[in-house]
Structures are given as structure tokens and as C-alpha cells.
XYZ file of C-alpha atoms in Angstrom:
170
model
C -5.477 25.609 -2.599
C -6.559 21.401 -1.767
C -3.477 21.322 0.889
C -4.700 24.785 2.748
C -8.396 23.802 2.538
C -7.733 20.331 4.677
C -5.299 21.188 7.245
C -7.147 24.551 7.568
C -4.160 26.614 7.172
C -3.408 30.173 5.145
C -2.473 29.255 1.252
C 1.229 31.109 1.904
C 1.470 28.623 4.512
C 0.348 25.645 2.625
C 2.674 26.285 -0.060
C 5.848 26.921 2.278
C 5.128 23.186 3.253
C 4.807 22.022 -0.408
C 8.038 23.468 -0.942
C 9.936 22.520 2.182
C 8.507 19.148 0.981
C 9.728 18.932 -2.516
C 13.158 20.488 -1.110
C 13.619 17.609 1.440
C 12.377 14.966 -1.140
C 13.180 16.080 -4.690
C 13.266 13.253 -6.494
C 9.176 13.103 -5.559
C 8.834 16.543 -7.956
C 10.919 14.804 -10.320
C 8.695 11.799 -10.382
C 6.078 13.461 -10.634
C 7.018 15.582 -13.612
C 7.980 12.477 -15.344
C 4.662 10.888 -15.156
C 3.016 13.665 -16.123
C 5.273 14.003 -19.130
C 4.693 10.601 -20.001
C 0.678 10.261 -19.970
C 0.887 13.513 -22.513
C 3.353 12.173 -24.961
C 2.683 8.332 -24.255
C -1.139 7.861 -23.261
C -0.312 4.874 -21.463
C 1.693 4.151 -18.067
C 2.769 0.748 -16.953
C 3.228 -0.481 -13.338
C 6.266 -2.536 -12.967
C 4.560 -5.374 -13.216
C 3.239 -4.582 -16.889
C -0.558 -3.499 -15.821
C -1.267 -0.824 -18.011
C -3.747 1.592 -17.497
C -4.485 4.340 -20.895
C -4.904 7.746 -20.793
C -7.285 8.638 -24.153
C -7.746 12.581 -22.970
C -4.223 13.058 -21.562
C -4.047 15.383 -25.048
C -7.089 17.197 -24.824
C -5.927 20.153 -22.652
C -6.990 21.984 -20.298
C -8.847 19.914 -16.783
C -9.414 17.333 -19.224
C -5.248 16.891 -19.339
C -4.509 18.086 -15.929
C -7.192 15.459 -14.571
C -5.209 12.595 -16.546
C -1.697 13.677 -15.429
C -3.345 13.609 -12.027
C -4.589 10.438 -12.380
C -1.187 8.835 -13.831
C 0.992 10.055 -10.743
C -1.540 8.168 -8.621
C -2.118 5.015 -10.692
C 1.499 3.879 -10.699
C 1.966 4.185 -6.875
C -1.625 3.153 -5.971
C -1.993 0.491 -9.036
C 1.528 -1.140 -8.133
C 1.038 -1.420 -4.281
C -3.216 -2.698 -5.028
C -0.847 -5.799 -7.020
C 1.321 -6.133 -3.947
C -1.433 -6.294 -1.613
C -3.390 -8.601 -4.254
C -0.492 -11.159 -4.452
C 0.666 -10.853 -0.793
C -3.264 -11.663 -0.178
C -2.952 -14.942 -2.411
C 0.056 -16.059 -0.497
C -1.942 -16.260 2.717
C -4.526 -17.771 1.562
C -2.367 -20.581 0.423
C -0.426 -20.709 3.225
C -2.817 -20.157 6.313
C -3.627 -23.873 6.927
C 0.184 -23.020 8.702
C -1.159 -21.564 11.636
C -4.667 -23.557 11.504
C -6.257 -20.226 10.242
C -9.132 -18.935 7.722
C -9.409 -15.635 5.829
C -12.709 -14.295 6.389
C -12.673 -10.474 4.197
C -10.661 -8.062 3.414
C -11.954 -3.988 4.469
C -10.296 -1.703 2.492
C -6.518 -2.355 2.945
C -6.976 -4.877 5.996
C -7.028 -8.822 5.546
C -9.217 -10.300 8.497
C -8.556 -13.819 9.328
C -9.361 -16.032 12.544
C -7.247 -18.596 14.286
C -7.087 -20.655 17.213
C -5.672 -18.456 20.234
C -2.911 -20.994 20.863
C -1.236 -20.335 17.540
C -0.804 -16.560 18.078
C 2.959 -17.261 18.858
C 3.086 -18.419 15.410
C 1.922 -15.274 14.060
C 5.143 -12.989 13.689
C 6.976 -15.603 11.586
C 4.355 -16.629 9.652
C 3.930 -12.948 8.607
C 7.524 -12.287 8.184
C 8.331 -15.367 5.856
C 4.559 -14.843 3.893
C 4.693 -10.987 3.858
C 8.208 -9.416 4.440
C 10.095 -12.326 2.934
C 7.465 -13.105 -0.068
C 7.747 -9.296 -0.967
C 11.346 -8.986 -0.599
C 11.314 -12.161 -3.182
C 8.531 -11.330 -5.685
C 8.864 -7.657 -6.015
C 12.769 -7.131 -5.608
C 12.153 -3.598 -7.188
C 10.563 -2.269 -4.060
C 14.028 -0.650 -2.702
C 12.423 -0.955 1.136
C 10.879 -2.866 3.374
C 6.714 -2.118 3.508
C 5.073 -1.908 6.794
C 2.127 -3.531 7.846
C 0.202 -4.167 11.653
C -1.222 -6.637 12.687
C -3.646 -5.937 15.460
C -5.477 -9.184 17.693
C -8.566 -9.276 18.846
C -11.927 -11.894 19.705
C -13.694 -9.496 16.866
C -12.718 -7.373 13.745
C -14.157 -4.357 15.295
C -12.143 -5.373 18.948
C -9.003 -5.918 16.819
C -6.682 -3.401 19.129
C -3.917 -5.190 20.444
C -0.687 -6.686 20.030
C 0.084 -10.110 19.338
C 2.093 -10.073 22.930
C -0.301 -7.585 24.721
C -3.245 -9.806 23.718
C -1.973 -13.424 24.382
C -1.622 -12.054 28.223
C -4.767 -11.251 27.981
C -7.286 -13.865 29.748
């Protein structure tokens, strides 16, 4: 019902979408089921880097157990992604001087920094080395490249241009 409510479609249509999704990506259903079993059996999950989360109510039954299982499925993905983003942020901080920049703030999953306009041309290589290559090296268990966007503007609120487009303005 949640998907149906979110998409404002009939329940049977939402169920059809879910069936089609899991048919196309059967490993996702397998991951979900294995993770739920592990939450109940072991009461603890660890991200690939070793961070643990305990689920003391996983054997309580009913809605408490179901909530623990859902949280476990989300924890492994969101927790590991959070670890990657934090490590990338630390790496960017260590090397931001290479583009004469400085980190300002993080906003949800955005990292905001400033640098001289003349150094915009350095950003592609900087991010390739300090984000893409860093993730490959530090997290070899990630089987795919993790995409990211770079938006540029005079302020955070006005950052909506690509590097190339912004360089042509003014």
C-alpha cells in the first residue's frame, strides 16, 4: 500500500510494479531476505567496513521484529554509503588546497566549498582523483562507480550550472 499511496496508483498496479522490479533485479529480493534473516538470527549487522548496528528487538515478534528487519535492510545500504561520503569529505578536506578552495558546509548529501573562479578548470581532474579514484582505492568492494554531480554558482542557492557552462558566464 505504501508504494500505491506514494505514487497515487491502485494497489494492484503497485504490486505489479514491485513484481516487475524484483523479476528484473532478483538479487535485490535475495539481499532483502538474507538481511532480514540475519537480523533475526544474529541481532547485529556490520557494514563492509565493520561498523555494527544491533537490533535487540528483532526477536520480539510482530511489528517490532518487522521494523528491525526493515531497519537492517536500510542500515547496510545507507550506513555504508554514509561511511563512503564521510571518508570522501575527509579526503577532500585534506586536498582542497590543491584548487585553492575551502570547505564551507555540508547540506544533506551536498558538500559546499568555494574556490577562485580561475580554478574552475582544475575541478574535473580534482574530483576524478579525490572522489572517483579515492573510492575505487579505499572501497574496492564497491563493484560499480558511484556517480556524483558538480554544480557551480556564485552562491549555494544559485549553484545550478555545470563547470563548463559556468565558466562561459561573465
